[in-house]
């Protein structure tokens, strides 16, 4: 997508020094656009944990490139010591953030690729780079396809409204900054806008880190999409007053039964949407499905972050980014980063292969290759 008219991805191999990987350090947006260059796997792990890069698809791609950086710094004297170091790096990268499944999916994809082929360390390093690039390219391609499928839903609503503005509410940032390009929740919006559909986006600010107010709003602004930032609690009111036509969010992990883990507060939006008969869609690439978990509320690990993210707020003051305390000094804060929206509240899932109901049957009809391996429920008798 474009930044000041120039096309960017969120992560890329440095063209002049292919031992370095560049990222956009999102902690400084929307006030500063800063590119950070990384050469060590530990730097990539820190960038993920401290959210220089964030968002399900992007941390998957970052983990892929992190494995490539690991291959460059791993012991090269023997294949055994090289593979031992790669296994340790894999653990380090996976431990950075627990909820988004793309992270471990990407790490395991690179590990499987180096286990399957290559007879020398040099071969394995090349395979790591090829895998990292493939993960990133695939993420961008899948997000583009999600845009194509999701735009049909927006176009239908526009037709039903005789061309009047389609108001879409989104939560957090499931935009191109959260992936390698296009985004998931925003991709249908970008595609519909390009097709000439009149769209307007309600952007939830998304406390405590304000990914909506700082990232989604910035992204939409760069693409010229009309949008309005609202406080997290405004959505229900807007829905009651007919000011929201649909909700689209992203996902950090979706069970094969359709339960969706996404940024904290998503569940409340889904409840309000259900109560007001407003379609609630979740857009995700297949790398975000967890094919092993049946019950999302029970079994998806929910990241808890430092309470200081709640107690302090960051912003621009006299051209400096500063952090200010907004709570009593001695109060503690809990910081649950994600919640799970049960499948029954989700109208449909927008994937790279098309749109399906948020149910085991719906998901497996689009991804039949997983039918044989998903765990069967104990009360589901199979012949
Ligand atoms: O904590 P973050 O910013 O990495 O959270 C992830 C998200 O951006 C959202 O939950 C998003 O809606 C999921 S899709 C990337």
PDB file of N, CA and C in Angstrom, residues 14-116:
ATOM      1  N   UNK A  14      16.364  -6.360   2.825  1.00  0.00           N
ATOM      2  CA  UNK A  14      17.110  -5.190   2.358  1.00  0.00           C
ATOM      3  C   UNK A  14      17.772  -5.527   1.010  1.00  0.00           C
ATOM      4  N   UNK A  15      17.549  -4.696   0.019  1.00  0.00           N
ATOM      5  CA  UNK A  15      18.063  -4.993  -1.330  1.00  0.00           C
ATOM      6  C   UNK A  15      19.574  -4.873  -1.405  1.00  0.00           C
ATOM      7  N   UNK A  16      20.148  -3.937  -0.608  1.00  0.00           N
ATOM      8  CA  UNK A  16      21.608  -3.742  -0.672  1.00  0.00           C
ATOM      9  C   UNK A  16      22.380  -4.725   0.208  1.00  0.00           C
ATOM     10  N   UNK A  17      21.747  -5.157   1.302  1.00  0.00           N
ATOM     11  CA  UNK A  17      22.417  -6.098   2.205  1.00  0.00           C
ATOM     12  C   UNK A  17      21.406  -7.183   2.554  1.00  0.00           C
ATOM     13  N   UNK A  18      21.498  -8.296   1.850  1.00  0.00           N
ATOM     14  CA  UNK A  18      20.469  -9.343   2.005  1.00  0.00           C
ATOM     15  C   UNK A  18      20.615 -10.120   3.320  1.00  0.00           C
ATOM     16  N   UNK A  19      21.536  -9.696   4.180  1.00  0.00           N
ATOM     17  CA  UNK A  19      21.615 -10.260   5.526  1.00  0.00           C
ATOM     18  C   UNK A  19      20.809  -9.416   6.509  1.00  0.00           C
ATOM     19  N   UNK A  20      20.050  -8.450   6.000  1.00  0.00           N
ATOM     20  CA  UNK A  20      19.255  -7.575   6.863  1.00  0.00           C
ATOM     21  C   UNK A  20      17.792  -7.597   6.407  1.00  0.00           C
ATOM     22  N   UNK A  21      16.908  -7.435   7.372  1.00  0.00           N
ATOM     23  CA  UNK A  21      15.469  -7.389   7.083  1.00  0.00           C
ATOM     24  C   UNK A  21      14.934  -6.056   7.614  1.00  0.00           C
ATOM     25  N   UNK A  22      14.141  -5.371   6.798  1.00  0.00           N
ATOM     26  CA  UNK A  22      13.607  -4.067   7.207  1.00  0.00           C
ATOM     27  C   UNK A  22      12.141  -4.175   7.618  1.00  0.00           C
ATOM     28  N   UNK A  23      11.797  -3.416   8.639  1.00  0.00           N
ATOM     29  CA  UNK A  23      10.400  -3.349   9.089  1.00  0.00           C
ATOM     30  C   UNK A  23      10.022  -1.884   9.302  1.00  0.00           C
ATOM     31  N   UNK A  24       8.704  -1.638   9.306  1.00  0.00           N
ATOM     32  CA  UNK A  24       8.239  -0.307   9.720  1.00  0.00           C
ATOM     33  C   UNK A  24       8.031  -0.398  11.239  1.00  0.00           C
ATOM     34  N   UNK A  25       8.687   0.445  12.006  1.00  0.00           N
ATOM     35  CA  UNK A  25       8.520   0.403  13.460  1.00  0.00           C
ATOM     36  C   UNK A  25       7.208   1.115  13.818  1.00  0.00           C
ATOM     37  N   UNK A  26       6.182   0.289  14.072  1.00  0.00           N
ATOM     38  CA  UNK A  26       4.823   0.836  14.208  1.00  0.00           C
ATOM     39  C   UNK A  26       4.593   1.575  15.520  1.00  0.00           C
ATOM     40  N   UNK A  27       5.543   1.488  16.450  1.00  0.00           N
ATOM     41  CA  UNK A  27       5.353   2.189  17.728  1.00  0.00           C
ATOM     42  C   UNK A  27       5.323   3.700  17.528  1.00  0.00           C
ATOM     43  N   UNK A  28       5.904   4.162  16.428  1.00  0.00           N
ATOM     44  CA  UNK A  28       6.009   5.610  16.233  1.00  0.00           C
ATOM     45  C   UNK A  28       4.875   6.197  15.387  1.00  0.00           C
ATOM     46  N   UNK A  29       4.063   5.325  14.795  1.00  0.00           N
ATOM     47  CA  UNK A  29       2.953   5.834  13.969  1.00  0.00           C
ATOM     48  C   UNK A  29       1.822   6.302  14.877  1.00  0.00           C
ATOM     49  N   UNK A  30       1.048   7.286  14.478  1.00  0.00           N
ATOM     50  CA  UNK A  30       1.005   7.939  13.159  1.00  0.00           C
ATOM     51  C   UNK A  30       1.938   9.146  13.054  1.00  0.00           C
ATOM     52  N   UNK A  31       2.741   9.387  14.105  1.00  0.00           N
ATOM     53  CA  UNK A  31       3.468  10.657  14.129  1.00  0.00           C
ATOM     54  C   UNK A  31       4.777  10.613  13.352  1.00  0.00           C
ATOM     55  N   UNK A  32       5.430   9.438  13.353  1.00  0.00           N
ATOM     56  CA  UNK A  32       6.701   9.333  12.637  1.00  0.00           C
ATOM     57  C   UNK A  32       6.700   8.039  11.836  1.00  0.00           C
ATOM     58  N   UNK A  33       7.257   8.090  10.633  1.00  0.00           N
ATOM     59  CA  UNK A  33       7.379   6.889   9.805  1.00  0.00           C
ATOM     60  C   UNK A  33       8.848   6.457   9.860  1.00  0.00           C
ATOM     61  N   UNK A  34       9.111   5.401  10.652  1.00  0.00           N
ATOM     62  CA  UNK A  34      10.512   5.014  10.889  1.00  0.00           C
ATOM     63  C   UNK A  34      10.726   3.568  10.429  1.00  0.00           C
ATOM     64  N   UNK A  35      11.730   3.376   9.564  1.00  0.00           N
ATOM     65  CA  UNK A  35      12.072   2.031   9.112  1.00  0.00           C
ATOM     66  C   UNK A  35      13.237   1.536   9.967  1.00  0.00           C
ATOM     67  N   UNK A  36      13.099   0.309  10.479  1.00  0.00           N
ATOM     68  CA  UNK A  36      14.141  -0.270  11.324  1.00  0.00           C
ATOM     69  C   UNK A  36      14.773  -1.445  10.566  1.00  0.00           C
ATOM     70  N   UNK A  37      16.074  -1.554  10.653  1.00  0.00           N
ATOM     71  CA  UNK A  37      16.786  -2.609   9.937  1.00  0.00           C
ATOM     72  C   UNK A  37      17.327  -3.621  10.944  1.00  0.00           C
ATOM     73  N   UNK A  38      17.048  -4.909  10.734  1.00  0.00           N
ATOM     74  CA  UNK A  38      17.405  -5.937  11.718  1.00  0.00           C
ATOM     75  C   UNK A  38      18.336  -6.976  11.099  1.00  0.00           C
ATOM     76  N   UNK A  39      19.293  -7.448  11.913  1.00  0.00           N
ATOM     77  CA  UNK A  39      20.205  -8.468  11.385  1.00  0.00           C
ATOM     78  C   UNK A  39      20.339  -9.677  12.312  1.00  0.00           C
ATOM     79  N   UNK A  40      19.752  -9.598  13.517  1.00  0.00           N
ATOM     80  CA  UNK A  40      19.881 -10.695  14.488  1.00  0.00           C
ATOM     81  C   UNK A  40      18.494 -11.246  14.811  1.00  0.00           C
ATOM     82  N   UNK A  41      18.389 -12.565  15.010  1.00  0.00           N
ATOM     83  CA  UNK A  41      17.075 -13.126  15.369  1.00  0.00           C
ATOM     84  C   UNK A  41      16.541 -12.550  16.681  1.00  0.00           C
ATOM     85  N   UNK A  42      17.463 -12.230  17.625  1.00  0.00           N
ATOM     86  CA  UNK A  42      17.019 -11.665  18.916  1.00  0.00           C
ATOM     87  C   UNK A  42      16.367 -10.300  18.694  1.00  0.00           C
ATOM     88  N   UNK A  43      16.881  -9.559  17.724  1.00  0.00           N
ATOM     89  CA  UNK A  43      16.267  -8.247  17.418  1.00  0.00           C
ATOM     90  C   UNK A  43      14.847  -8.451  16.875  1.00  0.00           C
ATOM     91  N   UNK A  44      14.690  -9.498  16.055  1.00  0.00           N
ATOM     92  CA  UNK A  44      13.348  -9.754  15.509  1.00  0.00           C
ATOM     93  C   UNK A  44      12.408 -10.189  16.640  1.00  0.00           C
ATOM     94  N   UNK A  45      12.909 -11.030  17.553  1.00  0.00           N
ATOM     95  CA  UNK A  45      12.061 -11.476  18.675  1.00  0.00           C
ATOM     96  C   UNK A  45      11.630 -10.268  19.506  1.00  0.00           C
ATOM     97  N   UNK A  46      12.571  -9.345  19.757  1.00  0.00           N
ATOM     98  CA  UNK A  46      12.225  -8.147  20.535  1.00  0.00           C
ATOM     99  C   UNK A  46      11.222  -7.286  19.764  1.00  0.00           C
ATOM    100  N   UNK A  47      11.418  -7.175  18.457  1.00  0.00           N
ATOM    101  CA  UNK A  47      10.507  -6.356  17.637  1.00  0.00           C
ATOM    102  C   UNK A  47       9.077  -6.907  17.699  1.00  0.00           C
ATOM    103  N   UNK A  48       8.964  -8.239  17.793  1.00  0.00           N
ATOM    104  CA  UNK A  48       7.620  -8.847  17.891  1.00  0.00           C
ATOM    105  C   UNK A  48       7.065  -8.636  19.304  1.00  0.00           C
ATOM    106  N   UNK A  49       7.873  -8.956  20.325  1.00  0.00           N
ATOM    107  CA  UNK A  49       7.387  -8.871  21.715  1.00  0.00           C
ATOM    108  C   UNK A  49       7.013  -7.442  22.090  1.00  0.00           C
ATOM    109  N   UNK A  50       7.818  -6.471  21.633  1.00  0.00           N
ATOM    110  CA  UNK A  50       7.567  -5.075  22.022  1.00  0.00           C
ATOM    111  C   UNK A  50       6.716  -4.337  20.987  1.00  0.00           C
ATOM    112  N   UNK A  51       6.240  -5.067  20.020  1.00  0.00           N
ATOM    113  CA  UNK A  51       5.250  -4.580  19.055  1.00  0.00           C
ATOM    114  C   UNK A  51       5.756  -3.455  18.143  1.00  0.00           C
ATOM    115  N   UNK A  52       7.041  -3.556  17.733  1.00  0.00           N
ATOM    116  CA  UNK A  52       7.479  -2.720  16.605  1.00  0.00           C
ATOM    117  C   UNK A  52       6.698  -3.235  15.384  1.00  0.00           C
ATOM    118  N   UNK A  53       6.587  -4.565  15.317  1.00  0.00           N
ATOM    119  CA  UNK A  53       5.689  -5.201  14.344  1.00  0.00           C
ATOM    120  C   UNK A  53       4.604  -5.914  15.138  1.00  0.00           C
ATOM    121  N   UNK A  54       3.387  -5.902  14.596  1.00  0.00           N
ATOM    122  CA  UNK A  54       2.290  -6.560  15.316  1.00  0.00           C
ATOM    123  C   UNK A  54       1.221  -6.896  14.275  1.00  0.00           C
ATOM    124  N   UNK A  55       0.187  -7.592  14.749  1.00  0.00           N
ATOM    125  CA  UNK A  55      -0.849  -8.028  13.813  1.00  0.00           C
ATOM    126  C   UNK A  55      -0.525  -9.449  13.351  1.00  0.00           C
ATOM    127  N   UNK A  56      -1.577 -10.268  13.258  1.00  0.00           N
ATOM    128  CA  UNK A  56      -1.379 -11.713  13.049  1.00  0.00           C
ATOM    129  C   UNK A  56      -0.490 -12.049  11.844  1.00  0.00           C
ATOM    130  N   UNK A  57      -0.849 -11.541  10.669  1.00  0.00           N
ATOM    131  CA  UNK A  57      -0.105 -11.920   9.463  1.00  0.00           C
ATOM    132  C   UNK A  57       1.318 -11.401   9.495  1.00  0.00           C
ATOM    133  N   UNK A  58       1.487 -10.185  10.002  1.00  0.00           N
ATOM    134  CA  UNK A  58       2.831  -9.604  10.012  1.00  0.00           C
ATOM    135  C   UNK A  58       3.741 -10.321  11.003  1.00  0.00           C
ATOM    136  N   UNK A  59       3.201 -10.723  12.162  1.00  0.00           N
ATOM    137  CA  UNK A  59       4.122 -11.420  13.060  1.00  0.00           C
ATOM    138  C   UNK A  59       4.451 -12.817  12.528  1.00  0.00           C
ATOM    139  N   UNK A  60       3.563 -13.377  11.715  1.00  0.00           N
ATOM    140  CA  UNK A  60       3.910 -14.631  11.008  1.00  0.00           C
ATOM    141  C   UNK A  60       5.064 -14.387  10.044  1.00  0.00           C
ATOM    142  N   UNK A  61       4.936 -13.339   9.230  1.00  0.00           N
ATOM    143  CA  UNK A  61       5.999 -13.039   8.262  1.00  0.00           C
ATOM    144  C   UNK A  61       7.295 -12.662   8.983  1.00  0.00           C
ATOM    145  N   UNK A  62       7.162 -11.930  10.091  1.00  0.00           N
ATOM    146  CA  UNK A  62       8.350 -11.530  10.862  1.00  0.00           C
ATOM    147  C   UNK A  62       9.031 -12.774  11.439  1.00  0.00           C
ATOM    148  N   UNK A  63       8.227 -13.734  11.886  1.00  0.00           N
ATOM    149  CA  UNK A  63       8.808 -14.976  12.414  1.00  0.00           C
ATOM    150  C   UNK A  63       9.533 -15.733  11.299  1.00  0.00           C
ATOM    151  N   UNK A  64       8.955 -15.734  10.100  1.00  0.00           N
ATOM    152  CA  UNK A  64       9.612 -16.381   8.947  1.00  0.00           C
ATOM    153  C   UNK A  64      10.970 -15.739   8.684  1.00  0.00           C
ATOM    154  N   UNK A  65      11.002 -14.412   8.612  1.00  0.00           N
ATOM    155  CA  UNK A  65      12.277 -13.725   8.390  1.00  0.00           C
ATOM    156  C   UNK A  65      13.196 -13.857   9.608  1.00  0.00           C
ATOM    157  N   UNK A  66      12.604 -13.966  10.805  1.00  0.00           N
ATOM    158  CA  UNK A  66      13.408 -14.195  12.015  1.00  0.00           C
ATOM    159  C   UNK A  66      14.151 -15.525  11.903  1.00  0.00           C
ATOM    160  N   UNK A  67      13.486 -16.521  11.345  1.00  0.00           N
ATOM    161  CA  UNK A  67      14.139 -17.819  11.152  1.00  0.00           C
ATOM    162  C   UNK A  67      15.260 -17.707  10.115  1.00  0.00           C
ATOM    163  N   UNK A  68      15.057 -16.872   9.119  1.00  0.00           N
ATOM    164  CA  UNK A  68      16.133 -16.653   8.134  1.00  0.00           C
ATOM    165  C   UNK A  68      17.341 -15.994   8.826  1.00  0.00           C
ATOM    166  N   UNK A  69      17.084 -14.961   9.641  1.00  0.00           N
ATOM    167  CA  UNK A  69      18.198 -14.313  10.367  1.00  0.00           C
ATOM    168  C   UNK A  69      18.877 -15.318  11.296  1.00  0.00           C
ATOM    169  N   UNK A  70      18.077 -16.210  11.890  1.00  0.00           N
ATOM    170  CA  UNK A  70      18.656 -17.256  12.755  1.00  0.00           C
ATOM    171  C   UNK A  70      19.597 -18.133  11.954  1.00  0.00           C
ATOM    172  N   UNK A  71      19.203 -18.458  10.719  1.00  0.00           N
ATOM    173  CA  UNK A  71      20.050 -19.358   9.911  1.00  0.00           C
ATOM    174  C   UNK A  71      21.400 -18.706   9.607  1.00  0.00           C
ATOM    175  N   UNK A  72      21.416 -17.373   9.525  1.00  0.00           N
ATOM    176  CA  UNK A  72      22.673 -16.673   9.232  1.00  0.00           C
ATOM    177  C   UNK A  72      23.597 -16.637  10.439  1.00  0.00           C
ATOM    178  N   UNK A  73      22.984 -16.657  11.644  1.00  0.00           N
ATOM    179  CA  UNK A  73      23.821 -16.526  12.846  1.00  0.00           C
ATOM    180  C   UNK A  73      24.019 -17.872  13.559  1.00  0.00           C
ATOM    181  N   UNK A  74      23.325 -18.923  13.081  1.00  0.00           N
ATOM    182  CA  UNK A  74      23.467 -20.257  13.715  1.00  0.00           C
ATOM    183  C   UNK A  74      24.880 -20.802  13.452  1.00  0.00           C
ATOM    184  N   UNK A  75      25.302 -21.772  14.312  1.00  0.00           N
ATOM    185  CA  UNK A  75      26.608 -22.410  14.081  1.00  0.00           C
ATOM    186  C   UNK A  75      26.632 -23.056  12.707  1.00  0.00           C
ATOM    187  N   UNK A  76      27.699 -22.819  11.967  1.00  0.00           N
ATOM    188  CA  UNK A  76      27.757 -23.327  10.598  1.00  0.00           C
ATOM    189  C   UNK A  76      28.707 -24.531  10.502  1.00  0.00           C
ATOM    190  N   UNK A  77      29.340 -24.910  11.643  1.00  0.00           N
ATOM    191  CA  UNK A  77      30.398 -25.926  11.553  1.00  0.00           C
ATOM    192  C   UNK A  77      29.863 -27.322  11.218  1.00  0.00           C
ATOM    193  N   UNK A  78      28.662 -27.641  11.664  1.00  0.00           N
ATOM    194  CA  UNK A  78      28.083 -28.948  11.297  1.00  0.00           C
ATOM    195  C   UNK A  78      26.572 -28.788  11.173  1.00  0.00           C
ATOM    196  N   UNK A  79      25.985 -29.706  10.423  1.00  0.00           N
ATOM    197  CA  UNK A  79      24.529 -29.638  10.251  1.00  0.00           C
ATOM    198  C   UNK A  79      23.811 -29.797  11.584  1.00  0.00           C
ATOM    199  N   UNK A  80      24.346 -30.685  12.433  1.00  0.00           N
ATOM    200  CA  UNK A  80      23.698 -30.927  13.722  1.00  0.00           C
ATOM    201  C   UNK A  80      23.664 -29.674  14.592  1.00  0.00           C
ATOM    202  N   UNK A  81      24.813 -28.978  14.683  1.00  0.00           N
ATOM    203  CA  UNK A  81      24.822 -27.782  15.543  1.00  0.00           C
ATOM    204  C   UNK A  81      23.967 -26.678  14.899  1.00  0.00           C
ATOM    205  N   UNK A  82      23.960 -26.620  13.559  1.00  0.00           N
ATOM    206  CA  UNK A  82      23.115 -25.636  12.873  1.00  0.00           C
ATOM    207  C   UNK A  82      21.640 -25.898  13.210  1.00  0.00           C
ATOM    208  N   UNK A  83      21.227 -27.157  13.089  1.00  0.00           N
ATOM    209  CA  UNK A  83      19.803 -27.469  13.329  1.00  0.00           C
ATOM    210  C   UNK A  83      19.440 -27.285  14.812  1.00  0.00           C
ATOM    211  N   UNK A  84      20.403 -27.543  15.713  1.00  0.00           N
ATOM    212  CA  UNK A  84      20.174 -27.312  17.145  1.00  0.00           C
ATOM    213  C   UNK A  84      19.917 -25.836  17.405  1.00  0.00           C
ATOM    214  N   UNK A  85      20.740 -24.985  16.802  1.00  0.00           N
ATOM    215  CA  UNK A  85      20.552 -23.538  16.983  1.00  0.00           C
ATOM    216  C   UNK A  85      19.223 -23.077  16.388  1.00  0.00           C
ATOM    217  N   UNK A  86      18.854 -23.663  15.258  1.00  0.00           N
ATOM    218  CA  UNK A  86      17.577 -23.277  14.634  1.00  0.00           C
ATOM    219  C   UNK A  86      16.399 -23.649  15.543  1.00  0.00           C
ATOM    220  N   UNK A  87      16.511 -24.805  16.204  1.00  0.00           N
ATOM    221  CA  UNK A  87      15.430 -25.223  17.114  1.00  0.00           C
ATOM    222  C   UNK A  87      15.330 -24.250  18.293  1.00  0.00           C
ATOM    223  N   UNK A  88      16.478 -23.787  18.807  1.00  0.00           N
ATOM    224  CA  UNK A  88      16.432 -22.831  19.934  1.00  0.00           C
ATOM    225  C   UNK A  88      15.838 -21.507  19.488  1.00  0.00           C
ATOM    226  N   UNK A  89      16.222 -21.043  18.306  1.00  0.00           N
ATOM    227  CA  UNK A  89      15.651 -19.787  17.790  1.00  0.00           C
ATOM    228  C   UNK A  89      14.148 -19.911  17.597  1.00  0.00           C
ATOM    229  N   UNK A  90      13.725 -21.089  17.123  1.00  0.00           N
ATOM    230  CA  UNK A  90      12.294 -21.309  16.899  1.00  0.00           C
ATOM    231  C   UNK A  90      11.542 -21.114  18.210  1.00  0.00           C
ATOM    232  N   UNK A  91      12.086 -21.711  19.277  1.00  0.00           N
ATOM    233  CA  UNK A  91      11.442 -21.574  20.593  1.00  0.00           C
ATOM    234  C   UNK A  91      11.397 -20.123  21.048  1.00  0.00           C
ATOM    235  N   UNK A  92      12.529 -19.432  20.845  1.00  0.00           N
ATOM    236  CA  UNK A  92      12.599 -18.026  21.271  1.00  0.00           C
ATOM    237  C   UNK A  92      11.539 -17.196  20.520  1.00  0.00           C
ATOM    238  N   UNK A  93      11.422 -17.422  19.219  1.00  0.00           N
ATOM    239  CA  UNK A  93      10.470 -16.618  18.432  1.00  0.00           C
ATOM    240  C   UNK A  93       9.026 -16.944  18.835  1.00  0.00           C
ATOM    241  N   UNK A  94       8.741 -18.242  18.995  1.00  0.00           N
ATOM    242  CA  UNK A  94       7.360 -18.650  19.321  1.00  0.00           C
ATOM    243  C   UNK A  94       6.933 -18.097  20.682  1.00  0.00           C
ATOM    244  N   UNK A  95       7.908 -17.957  21.608  1.00  0.00           N
ATOM    245  CA  UNK A  95       7.532 -17.530  22.963  1.00  0.00           C
ATOM    246  C   UNK A  95       7.208 -16.034  23.052  1.00  0.00           C
ATOM    247  N   UNK A  96       7.409 -15.279  21.967  1.00  0.00           N
ATOM    248  CA  UNK A  96       7.240 -13.823  22.075  1.00  0.00           C
ATOM    249  C   UNK A  96       5.796 -13.397  22.300  1.00  0.00           C
ATOM    250  N   UNK A  97       4.850 -14.053  21.572  1.00  0.00           N
ATOM    251  CA  UNK A  97       3.440 -13.681  21.754  1.00  0.00           C
ATOM    252  C   UNK A  97       2.586 -14.947  21.606  1.00  0.00           C
ATOM    253  N   UNK A  98       1.658 -15.176  22.532  1.00  0.00           N
ATOM    254  CA  UNK A  98       0.981 -16.479  22.527  1.00  0.00           C
ATOM    255  C   UNK A  98      -0.305 -16.616  21.701  1.00  0.00           C
ATOM    256  N   UNK A  99      -1.007 -15.519  21.419  1.00  0.00           N
ATOM    257  CA  UNK A  99      -2.363 -15.702  20.872  1.00  0.00           C
ATOM    258  C   UNK A  99      -2.378 -15.897  19.353  1.00  0.00           C
ATOM    259  N   UNK A 100      -1.683 -15.036  18.620  1.00  0.00           N
ATOM    260  CA  UNK A 100      -1.748 -15.140  17.145  1.00  0.00           C
ATOM    261  C   UNK A 100      -1.053 -16.419  16.690  1.00  0.00           C
ATOM    262  N   UNK A 101      -1.821 -17.288  16.049  1.00  0.00           N
ATOM    263  CA  UNK A 101      -1.299 -18.607  15.700  1.00  0.00           C
ATOM    264  C   UNK A 101      -0.360 -18.532  14.497  1.00  0.00           C
ATOM    265  N   UNK A 102      -0.431 -17.453  13.728  1.00  0.00           N
ATOM    266  CA  UNK A 102       0.435 -17.306  12.546  1.00  0.00           C
ATOM    267  C   UNK A 102       1.917 -17.402  12.923  1.00  0.00           C
ATOM    268  N   UNK A 103       2.239 -16.980  14.140  1.00  0.00           N
ATOM    269  CA  UNK A 103       3.621 -16.974  14.586  1.00  0.00           C
ATOM    270  C   UNK A 103       4.196 -18.393  14.608  1.00  0.00           C
ATOM    271  N   UNK A 104       3.536 -19.291  15.329  1.00  0.00           N
ATOM    272  CA  UNK A 104       4.083 -20.652  15.401  1.00  0.00           C
ATOM    273  C   UNK A 104       3.890 -21.370  14.066  1.00  0.00           C
ATOM    274  N   UNK A 105       2.805 -21.045  13.359  1.00  0.00           N
ATOM    275  CA  UNK A 105       2.585 -21.646  12.037  1.00  0.00           C
ATOM    276  C   UNK A 105       3.773 -21.344  11.121  1.00  0.00           C
ATOM    277  N   UNK A 106       4.229 -20.088  11.106  1.00  0.00           N
ATOM    278  CA  UNK A 106       5.324 -19.694  10.212  1.00  0.00           C
ATOM    279  C   UNK A 106       6.639 -20.350  10.636  1.00  0.00           C
ATOM    280  N   UNK A 107       6.902 -20.364  11.957  1.00  0.00           N
ATOM    281  CA  UNK A 107       8.146 -20.972  12.441  1.00  0.00           C
ATOM    282  C   UNK A 107       8.183 -22.456  12.067  1.00  0.00           C
ATOM    283  N   UNK A 108       7.054 -23.143  12.275  1.00  0.00           N
ATOM    284  CA  UNK A 108       7.026 -24.577  11.958  1.00  0.00           C
ATOM    285  C   UNK A 108       7.128 -24.822  10.453  1.00  0.00           C
ATOM    286  N   UNK A 109       6.610 -23.889   9.678  1.00  0.00           N
ATOM    287  CA  UNK A 109       6.713 -24.049   8.215  1.00  0.00           C
ATOM    288  C   UNK A 109       8.191 -23.985   7.783  1.00  0.00           C
ATOM    289  N   UNK A 110       8.954 -23.069   8.375  1.00  0.00           N
ATOM    290  CA  UNK A 110      10.378 -22.972   8.021  1.00  0.00           C
ATOM    291  C   UNK A 110      11.129 -24.219   8.528  1.00  0.00           C
ATOM    292  N   UNK A 111      10.811 -24.628   9.766  1.00  0.00           N
ATOM    293  CA  UNK A 111      11.487 -25.828  10.302  1.00  0.00           C
ATOM    294  C   UNK A 111      11.202 -27.050   9.433  1.00  0.00           C
ATOM    295  N   UNK A 112       9.946 -27.180   8.977  1.00  0.00           N
ATOM    296  CA  UNK A 112       9.588 -28.336   8.141  1.00  0.00           C
ATOM    297  C   UNK A 112      10.339 -28.270   6.810  1.00  0.00           C
ATOM    298  N   UNK A 113      10.489 -27.060   6.272  1.00  0.00           N
ATOM    299  CA  UNK A 113      11.171 -26.922   4.982  1.00  0.00           C
ATOM    300  C   UNK A 113      12.637 -27.318   5.106  1.00  0.00           C
ATOM    301  N   UNK A 114      13.309 -26.905   6.205  1.00  0.00           N
ATOM    302  CA  UNK A 114      14.735 -27.271   6.311  1.00  0.00           C
ATOM    303  C   UNK A 114      14.909 -28.739   6.711  1.00  0.00           C
ATOM    304  N   UNK A 115      13.869 -29.302   7.334  1.00  0.00           N
ATOM    305  CA  UNK A 115      13.970 -30.737   7.662  1.00  0.00           C
ATOM    306  C   UNK A 115      13.792 -31.567   6.390  1.00  0.00           C
ATOM    307  N   UNK A 116      13.010 -31.056   5.450  1.00  0.00           N
ATOM    308  CA  UNK A 116      12.643 -31.862   4.285  1.00  0.00           C
ATOM    309  C   UNK A 116      13.721 -31.870   3.211  1.00  0.00           C
TER     310      UNK A 116
END
